[in-house]
């Protein structure tokens, strides 16, 4: 299985330099379609995305992307994922609070 | 169980008693499973926090290094070095079992490529490109690590929610309803017994008269 990366030009070039061959440049209008195609691809094991791009998705698709397990979607960047919210819901306490 | 569906018979009472016993043992097991899953989750949570921090730190370093490489060597040189790479990280997915929950184990190989095998000329490129490449290799490694831990966490959280819902349903819905039905049958049987005694007394009195 492969590692794939979706993000802007600069983000993607870095990962190509790091050895990832399956890189996809995100265009604002086609971002939603591209990410949905990628999470439906069975040859991808891990998909890394820029956390700033996640707001481009509709709430339903955002949930679908964040909950995807094959491939696993890993958000990279300063923004926190939905994992914190999920922990809060399942355990009842915000365990990420320091 | 609505009371009108319950037949007030002795066999039904025995059946309900058996069901209450079974439900209570199921409830105890599910409660233990929930507690076990939460303990597992706490172990993973610490790792997840560390890995998340590592990803963020590696990302910042990598972006800084590539910005320097872009500034020193130019965007085209960085791009051409990036597209010259031949190897790619391969990952294998295996699975392991945590209390009946199958979670993935991701194993990655060939993330790091020696400088002479990167596909671009060592002389033609600067040290900044090599540093950026190394920083991104570190980032890819931490992303793969985060992928494993975060998937395990997502699956554990889903399972915890599911088990919690089942435990609550048994505790607050199924068991009370069964107990209510049991009490109803008991009362009804006692009532029937009393009616019968009274009837027998009346029959006896009539027979005497």
mmCIF file of C-alpha atoms in Angstrom:
data_model
loop_
_atom_site.group_PDB
_atom_site.id
_atom_site.type_symbol
_atom_site.label_atom_id
_atom_site.label_comp_id
_atom_site.label_asym_id
_atom_site.label_seq_id
_atom_site.Cartn_x
_atom_site.Cartn_y
_atom_site.Cartn_z
ATOM 1 C CA UNK A 1 0.000 0.000 0.000
ATOM 2 C CA UNK A 2 1.098 3.541 -0.643
ATOM 3 C CA UNK A 3 1.306 6.780 1.218
ATOM 4 C CA UNK A 4 -0.472 9.629 -0.587
ATOM 5 C CA UNK A 5 -0.414 13.352 0.019
ATOM 6 C CA UNK A 6 -2.982 15.999 -0.891
ATOM 7 C CA UNK A 7 -2.327 19.684 -0.419
ATOM 8 C CA UNK A 8 -1.055 22.837 -2.015
ATOM 9 C CA UNK A 9 1.992 22.964 -4.313
ATOM 10 C CA UNK A 10 4.538 23.757 -1.583
ATOM 11 C CA UNK A 11 3.188 21.114 0.784
ATOM 12 C CA UNK A 12 3.203 18.463 -1.921
ATOM 13 C CA UNK A 13 6.705 19.245 -3.237
ATOM 14 C CA UNK A 14 8.150 18.754 0.225
ATOM 15 C CA UNK A 15 6.626 15.314 0.510
ATOM 16 C CA UNK A 16 7.883 14.397 -2.948
ATOM 17 C CA UNK A 17 11.322 15.338 -1.744
ATOM 18 C CA UNK A 18 10.702 13.092 1.245
ATOM 19 C CA UNK A 19 10.034 10.172 -1.091
ATOM 20 C CA UNK A 20 6.236 10.116 -1.421
ATOM 21 C CA UNK A 21 5.367 9.562 -5.072
ATOM 22 C CA UNK A 22 1.596 9.756 -4.949
ATOM 23 C CA UNK A 23 1.107 13.451 -4.466
ATOM 24 C CA UNK A 24 -1.976 15.399 -5.511
ATOM 25 C CA UNK A 25 -2.190 19.155 -5.728
ATOM 26 C CA UNK A 26 -5.483 20.459 -4.358
ATOM 27 C CA UNK A 27 -7.436 22.967 -6.396
ATOM 28 C CA UNK A 28 -10.089 24.743 -4.369
ATOM 29 C CA UNK A 29 -12.999 23.845 -6.653
ATOM 30 C CA UNK A 30 -12.107 20.166 -7.112
ATOM 31 C CA UNK A 31 -10.783 19.503 -3.599
ATOM 32 C CA UNK A 32 -13.879 17.719 -2.356
ATOM 33 C CA UNK A 33 -14.042 15.403 -5.364
ATOM 34 C CA UNK A 34 -10.301 14.621 -5.244
ATOM 35 C CA UNK A 35 -10.296 13.713 -1.552
ATOM 36 C CA UNK A 36 -13.382 11.513 -1.926
ATOM 37 C CA UNK A 37 -11.734 9.703 -4.860
ATOM 38 C CA UNK A 38 -8.581 9.212 -2.785
ATOM 39 C CA UNK A 39 -10.346 7.761 0.236
ATOM 40 C CA UNK A 40 -12.141 5.341 -2.072
ATOM 41 C CA UNK A 41 -8.830 4.134 -3.543
ATOM 42 C CA UNK A 42 -7.930 0.707 -2.104
ATOM 43 C CA UNK A 43 -4.222 1.032 -2.921
ATOM 44 C CA UNK A 44 -3.733 3.956 -0.520
ATOM 45 C CA UNK A 45 -2.998 3.074 3.114
ATOM 46 C CA UNK A 46 -2.246 6.480 4.565
ATOM 47 C CA UNK A 47 -3.414 9.842 3.221
ATOM 48 C CA UNK A 48 -1.770 12.969 4.585
ATOM 49 C CA UNK A 49 -3.652 16.244 4.146
ATOM 50 C CA UNK A 50 -3.057 19.850 5.100
ATOM 51 C CA UNK A 51 -5.215 20.748 8.110
ATOM 52 C CA UNK A 52 -5.996 24.158 6.613
ATOM 53 C CA UNK A 53 -7.813 22.505 3.703
ATOM 54 C CA UNK A 54 -10.295 20.595 5.838
ATOM 55 C CA UNK A 55 -12.653 23.585 5.992
ATOM 56 C CA UNK A 56 -13.172 23.312 2.249
ATOM 57 C CA UNK A 57 -15.258 20.194 2.828
ATOM 58 C CA UNK A 58 -18.949 20.056 3.602
ATOM 59 C CA UNK A 59 -19.753 18.861 7.152
ATOM 60 C CA UNK A 60 -20.931 15.439 5.914
ATOM 61 C CA UNK A 61 -17.842 14.842 3.790
ATOM 62 C CA UNK A 62 -15.581 16.174 6.528
ATOM 63 C CA UNK A 63 -17.015 13.568 8.885
ATOM 64 C CA UNK A 64 -16.557 10.872 6.247
ATOM 65 C CA UNK A 65 -12.926 11.873 5.689
ATOM 66 C CA UNK A 66 -12.079 12.162 9.368
ATOM 67 C CA UNK A 67 -13.635 8.817 10.201
ATOM 68 C CA UNK A 68 -12.036 6.976 7.303
ATOM 69 C CA UNK A 69 -9.964 4.018 8.444
ATOM 70 C CA UNK A 70 -8.881 2.533 5.124
ATOM 71 C CA UNK A 71 -7.060 4.729 4.188
ATOM 72 C CA UNK A 72 -6.251 6.509 7.403
ATOM 73 C CA UNK A 73 -6.411 10.266 6.918
ATOM 74 C CA UNK A 74 -3.760 12.135 8.909
ATOM 75 C CA UNK A 75 -4.099 15.891 9.211
ATOM 76 C CA UNK A 76 -0.849 17.802 9.276
ATOM 77 C CA UNK A 77 -0.602 21.355 10.505
ATOM 78 C CA UNK A 78 -1.493 23.547 13.385
ATOM 79 C CA UNK A 79 -5.232 22.874 13.441
ATOM 80 C CA UNK A 80 -6.507 20.146 15.702
ATOM 81 C CA UNK A 81 -8.578 17.373 14.227
ATOM 82 C CA UNK A 82 -11.969 16.091 15.192
ATOM 83 C CA UNK A 83 -10.343 13.497 17.428
ATOM 84 C CA UNK A 84 -10.554 15.799 20.436
ATOM 85 C CA UNK A 85 -14.294 16.208 19.896
ATOM 86 C CA UNK A 86 -14.681 12.446 19.531
ATOM 87 C CA UNK A 87 -12.802 11.815 22.790
ATOM 88 C CA UNK A 88 -15.023 14.336 24.546
ATOM 89 C CA UNK A 89 -18.143 12.624 23.261
ATOM 90 C CA UNK A 90 -17.085 9.047 24.055
ATOM 91 C CA UNK A 91 -15.406 9.555 27.417
ATOM 92 C CA UNK A 92 -17.341 12.604 28.555
ATOM 93 C CA UNK A 93 -14.257 14.606 29.541
ATOM 94 C CA UNK A 94 -11.956 16.781 27.447
ATOM 95 C CA UNK A 95 -8.746 14.818 27.973
ATOM 96 C CA UNK A 96 -6.702 17.019 25.655
ATOM 97 C CA UNK A 97 -7.074 19.980 28.013
ATOM 98 C CA UNK A 98 -3.813 20.720 29.785
ATOM 99 C CA UNK B 1 -41.714 -5.383 28.043
ATOM 100 C CA UNK B 2 -45.242 -3.923 28.221
ATOM 101 C CA UNK B 3 -47.315 -5.632 30.888
ATOM 102 C CA UNK B 4 -50.139 -6.543 28.556
ATOM 103 C CA UNK B 5 -47.738 -8.791 26.607
ATOM 104 C CA UNK B 6 -46.791 -10.757 29.719
ATOM 105 C CA UNK B 7 -48.801 -13.847 30.464
ATOM 106 C CA UNK B 8 -49.173 -14.259 34.240
ATOM 107 C CA UNK B 9 -48.227 -17.923 34.389
ATOM 108 C CA UNK B 10 -45.660 -19.833 36.423
ATOM 109 C CA UNK B 11 -43.758 -20.976 33.337
ATOM 110 C CA UNK B 12 -43.509 -17.365 32.129
ATOM 111 C CA UNK B 13 -42.219 -16.346 35.567
ATOM 112 C CA UNK B 14 -39.513 -19.008 35.394
ATOM 113 C CA UNK B 15 -38.646 -17.896 31.858
ATOM 114 C CA UNK B 16 -38.345 -14.239 32.941
ATOM 115 C CA UNK B 17 -36.206 -15.180 35.947
ATOM 116 C CA UNK B 18 -33.869 -17.035 33.618
ATOM 117 C CA UNK B 19 -33.740 -14.035 31.267
ATOM 118 C CA UNK B 20 -32.973 -11.636 34.121
ATOM 119 C CA UNK B 21 -30.085 -13.853 35.227
ATOM 120 C CA UNK B 22 -28.699 -14.018 31.689
ATOM 121 C CA UNK B 23 -29.128 -10.276 31.104
ATOM 122 C CA UNK B 24 -27.392 -9.444 34.365
ATOM 123 C CA UNK B 25 -24.399 -11.628 33.535
ATOM 124 C CA UNK B 26 -24.256 -10.063 30.034
ATOM 125 C CA UNK B 27 -24.427 -6.621 31.630
ATOM 126 C CA UNK B 28 -21.529 -7.443 33.953
ATOM 127 C CA UNK B 29 -19.384 -8.720 31.066
ATOM 128 C CA UNK B 30 -20.163 -5.675 28.909
ATOM 129 C CA UNK B 31 -19.350 -3.366 31.807
ATOM 130 C CA UNK B 32 -15.987 -5.088 32.219
ATOM 131 C CA UNK B 33 -15.382 -4.786 28.470
ATOM 132 C CA UNK B 34 -16.160 -1.065 28.612
ATOM 133 C CA UNK B 35 -13.765 -0.537 31.508
ATOM 134 C CA UNK B 36 -11.070 -2.583 29.757
ATOM 135 C CA UNK B 37 -11.483 -0.570 26.563
ATOM 136 C CA UNK B 38 -11.223 2.691 28.488
ATOM 137 C CA UNK B 39 -8.004 1.484 30.134
ATOM 138 C CA UNK B 40 -6.586 0.566 26.713
ATOM 139 C CA UNK B 41 -7.690 3.946 25.429
ATOM 140 C CA UNK B 42 -5.809 5.793 28.168
ATOM 141 C CA UNK B 43 -2.641 3.936 27.235
ATOM 142 C CA UNK B 44 -3.054 4.933 23.576
ATOM 143 C CA UNK B 45 -4.019 8.528 24.410
ATOM 144 C CA UNK B 46 -0.610 9.316 25.887
ATOM 145 C CA UNK B 47 1.118 7.922 22.783
ATOM 146 C CA UNK B 48 -1.274 9.838 20.530
ATOM 147 C CA UNK B 49 -0.479 13.136 22.248
ATOM 148 C CA UNK B 50 3.263 12.548 21.860
ATOM 149 C CA UNK B 51 2.946 11.517 18.208
ATOM 150 C CA UNK B 52 0.698 14.484 17.371
ATOM 151 C CA UNK B 53 3.269 16.847 18.870
ATOM 152 C CA UNK B 54 6.013 15.117 16.908
ATOM 153 C CA UNK B 55 4.074 15.484 13.639
ATOM 154 C CA UNK B 56 3.470 19.190 14.256
ATOM 155 C CA UNK B 57 7.108 19.791 15.212
ATOM 156 C CA UNK B 58 8.448 17.836 12.237
ATOM 157 C CA UNK B 59 6.052 19.661 9.933
ATOM 158 C CA UNK B 60 7.211 23.067 11.119
ATOM 159 C CA UNK B 61 10.876 22.072 10.737
ATOM 160 C CA UNK B 62 10.263 20.590 7.278
ATOM 161 C CA UNK B 63 8.397 23.663 6.027
ATOM 162 C CA UNK B 64 11.176 25.882 7.354
ATOM 163 C CA UNK B 65 13.855 23.792 5.628
ATOM 164 C CA UNK B 66 12.044 23.701 2.297
ATOM 165 C CA UNK B 67 11.543 27.463 2.435
ATOM 166 C CA UNK B 68 15.312 27.887 2.912
ATOM 167 C CA UNK B 69 16.005 25.439 0.056
ATOM 168 C CA UNK B 70 13.562 27.355 -2.180
ATOM 169 C CA UNK B 71 15.245 30.638 -1.332
ATOM 170 C CA UNK B 72 18.816 29.420 -1.800
ATOM 171 C CA UNK B 73 18.486 27.027 -4.750
ATOM 172 C CA UNK B 74 15.310 28.303 -6.359
ATOM 173 C CA UNK B 75 11.933 26.617 -6.713
ATOM 174 C CA UNK B 76 12.865 24.900 -9.984
ATOM 175 C CA UNK B 77 15.962 23.215 -8.515
ATOM 176 C CA UNK B 78 13.930 21.937 -5.534
ATOM 177 C CA UNK B 79 11.194 20.693 -7.845
ATOM 178 C CA UNK B 80 13.617 18.887 -10.134
ATOM 179 C CA UNK B 81 15.297 17.213 -7.147
ATOM 180 C CA UNK B 82 11.888 16.197 -5.814
ATOM 181 C CA UNK B 83 10.799 14.656 -9.098
ATOM 182 C CA UNK B 84 14.107 12.786 -9.495
ATOM 183 C CA UNK B 85 13.474 10.531 -6.505
ATOM 184 C CA UNK B 86 13.063 6.873 -7.337
ATOM 185 C CA UNK B 87 12.174 5.091 -4.122
ATOM 186 C CA UNK B 88 8.860 5.434 -2.362
ATOM 187 C CA UNK B 89 7.779 4.383 1.125
ATOM 188 C CA UNK B 90 5.881 1.114 1.131
ATOM 189 C CA UNK B 91 3.547 0.279 3.964
ATOM 190 C CA UNK B 92 2.139 -3.024 5.075
ATOM 191 C CA UNK B 93 -1.031 -3.238 7.057
ATOM 192 C CA UNK B 94 -1.339 -5.998 9.636
ATOM 193 C CA UNK B 95 -3.895 -6.324 12.356
ATOM 194 C CA UNK B 96 -3.881 -6.995 16.063
ATOM 195 C CA UNK B 97 -6.643 -7.712 18.500
ATOM 196 C CA UNK B 98 -7.545 -5.553 21.513
ATOM 197 C CA UNK B 99 -10.464 -7.128 23.445
ATOM 198 C CA UNK B 100 -12.085 -8.407 20.300
ATOM 199 C CA UNK B 101 -11.436 -5.179 18.429
ATOM 200 C CA UNK B 102 -9.254 -5.506 15.343
ATOM 201 C CA UNK B 103 -6.849 -2.583 15.000
ATOM 202 C CA UNK B 104 -4.258 -2.046 12.291
ATOM 203 C CA UNK B 105 -0.522 -2.285 12.720
ATOM 204 C CA UNK B 106 1.280 -0.300 10.059
ATOM 205 C CA UNK B 107 4.784 -1.267 9.124
ATOM 206 C CA UNK B 108 6.709 0.954 6.789
ATOM 207 C CA UNK B 109 9.922 0.367 4.920
ATOM 208 C CA UNK B 110 12.260 2.350 2.701
ATOM 209 C CA UNK B 111 11.237 5.718 4.138
ATOM 210 C CA UNK B 112 14.816 6.872 4.389
ATOM 211 C CA UNK B 113 16.886 6.896 1.248
ATOM 212 C CA UNK B 114 20.682 7.266 1.379
ATOM 213 C CA UNK B 115 21.844 10.462 -0.278
ATOM 214 C CA UNK B 116 23.597 8.702 -3.163
ATOM 215 C CA UNK B 117 20.417 6.802 -4.042
ATOM 216 C CA UNK B 118 18.100 9.771 -4.117
ATOM 217 C CA UNK B 119 18.294 10.077 -7.877
ATOM 218 C CA UNK B 120 19.638 13.610 -8.102
ATOM 219 C CA UNK B 121 23.257 14.577 -8.451
ATOM 220 C CA UNK B 122 25.039 15.266 -5.197
ATOM 221 C CA UNK B 123 27.235 17.929 -6.763
ATOM 222 C CA UNK B 124 24.450 19.724 -8.603
ATOM 223 C CA UNK B 125 22.294 20.336 -5.529
ATOM 224 C CA UNK B 126 22.988 22.139 -2.310
ATOM 225 C CA UNK B 127 23.006 20.883 1.235
ATOM 226 C CA UNK B 128 19.726 22.751 1.868
ATOM 227 C CA UNK B 129 17.834 20.422 -0.466
ATOM 228 C CA UNK B 130 19.337 17.402 1.318
ATOM 229 C CA UNK B 131 18.325 18.841 4.659
ATOM 230 C CA UNK B 132 14.779 19.534 3.436
ATOM 231 C CA UNK B 133 14.551 15.966 2.061
ATOM 232 C CA UNK B 134 15.720 14.560 5.378
ATOM 233 C CA UNK B 135 13.240 16.717 7.293
ATOM 234 C CA UNK B 136 10.390 15.492 5.090
ATOM 235 C CA UNK B 137 11.519 11.883 5.526
ATOM 236 C CA UNK B 138 11.243 12.433 9.293
ATOM 237 C CA UNK B 139 7.787 13.900 8.753
ATOM 238 C CA UNK B 140 6.643 10.923 6.624
ATOM 239 C CA UNK B 141 7.884 8.572 9.331
ATOM 240 C CA UNK B 142 5.951 10.403 12.046
ATOM 241 C CA UNK B 143 2.840 10.597 9.823
ATOM 242 C CA UNK B 144 2.870 6.809 9.422
ATOM 243 C CA UNK B 145 3.295 6.399 13.181
ATOM 244 C CA UNK B 146 0.411 8.828 13.783
ATOM 245 C CA UNK B 147 -1.740 6.962 11.271
ATOM 246 C CA UNK B 148 -1.444 3.733 13.260
ATOM 247 C CA UNK B 149 -2.097 5.303 16.634
ATOM 248 C CA UNK B 150 -4.902 7.579 15.498
ATOM 249 C CA UNK B 151 -6.740 4.742 13.725
ATOM 250 C CA UNK B 152 -6.470 2.623 16.867
ATOM 251 C CA UNK B 153 -7.853 5.545 18.843
ATOM 252 C CA UNK B 154 -10.750 6.129 16.443
ATOM 253 C CA UNK B 155 -11.672 2.438 16.539
ATOM 254 C CA UNK B 156 -11.372 2.272 20.327
ATOM 255 C CA UNK B 157 -13.564 5.352 20.728
ATOM 256 C CA UNK B 158 -16.227 3.905 18.432
ATOM 257 C CA UNK B 159 -16.188 0.635 20.350
ATOM 258 C CA UNK B 160 -16.335 2.454 23.712
ATOM 259 C CA UNK B 161 -19.372 4.437 22.540
ATOM 260 C CA UNK B 162 -21.071 1.294 21.261
ATOM 261 C CA UNK B 163 -20.383 -0.676 24.460
ATOM 262 C CA UNK B 164 -21.457 2.263 26.616
ATOM 263 C CA UNK B 165 -24.762 2.451 24.761
ATOM 264 C CA UNK B 166 -25.318 -1.298 25.218
ATOM 265 C CA UNK B 167 -24.459 -1.164 28.937
ATOM 266 C CA UNK B 168 -26.839 1.762 29.451
ATOM 267 C CA UNK B 169 -29.611 0.055 27.483
ATOM 268 C CA UNK B 170 -29.286 -3.051 29.638
ATOM 269 C CA UNK B 171 -29.012 -1.090 32.875
ATOM 270 C CA UNK B 172 -31.787 1.410 32.340
ATOM 271 C CA UNK B 173 -34.154 -0.299 29.915
ATOM 272 C CA UNK B 174 -33.915 -4.076 29.571
ATOM 273 C CA UNK B 175 -33.250 -5.127 33.178
ATOM 274 C CA UNK B 176 -35.840 -2.757 34.787
ATOM 275 C CA UNK B 177 -38.487 -3.877 32.287
ATOM 276 C CA UNK B 178 -37.809 -7.541 32.979
ATOM 277 C CA UNK B 179 -37.911 -6.916 36.729
ATOM 278 C CA UNK B 180 -41.164 -5.048 36.297
ATOM 279 C CA UNK B 181 -42.626 -7.956 34.351
ATOM 280 C CA UNK B 182 -41.437 -10.372 37.058
ATOM 281 C CA UNK B 183 -43.092 -8.284 39.766
ATOM 282 C CA UNK B 184 -46.286 -8.084 37.722
ATOM 283 C CA UNK B 185 -46.461 -11.871 37.299
ATOM 284 C CA UNK B 186 -45.775 -12.445 40.998
ATOM 285 C CA UNK B 187 -48.550 -10.049 42.010
ATOM 286 C CA UNK B 188 -50.956 -11.529 39.488
ATOM 287 C CA UNK B 189 -50.209 -15.094 40.632
ATOM 288 C CA UNK B 190 -50.664 -14.130 44.292
ATOM 289 C CA UNK B 191 -53.929 -12.433 43.397
ATOM 290 C CA UNK B 192 -55.095 -15.512 41.524
ATOM 291 C CA UNK B 193 -54.174 -17.684 44.488
ATOM 292 C CA UNK B 194 -56.194 -15.458 46.816
ATOM 293 C CA UNK B 195 -59.160 -15.534 44.435
ATOM 294 C CA UNK B 196 -58.902 -19.306 44.304
ATOM 295 C CA UNK B 197 -58.816 -19.654 48.093
ATOM 296 C CA UNK B 198 -61.827 -17.395 48.379
ATOM 297 C CA UNK B 199 -63.655 -19.368 45.656
ATOM 298 C CA UNK B 200 -62.908 -22.643 47.429
ATOM 299 C CA UNK B 201 -64.203 -21.224 50.711
ATOM 300 C CA UNK B 202 -67.420 -20.147 48.987
ATOM 301 C CA UNK B 203 -67.839 -23.585 47.400
ATOM 302 C CA UNK B 204 -67.246 -25.227 50.789
ATOM 303 C CA UNK B 205 -69.850 -22.960 52.450
ATOM 304 C CA UNK B 206 -72.400 -23.740 49.717
ATOM 305 C CA UNK B 207 -71.706 -27.461 50.042
ATOM 306 C CA UNK B 208 -72.274 -27.255 53.852
ATOM 307 C CA UNK B 209 -75.517 -25.363 53.378
#
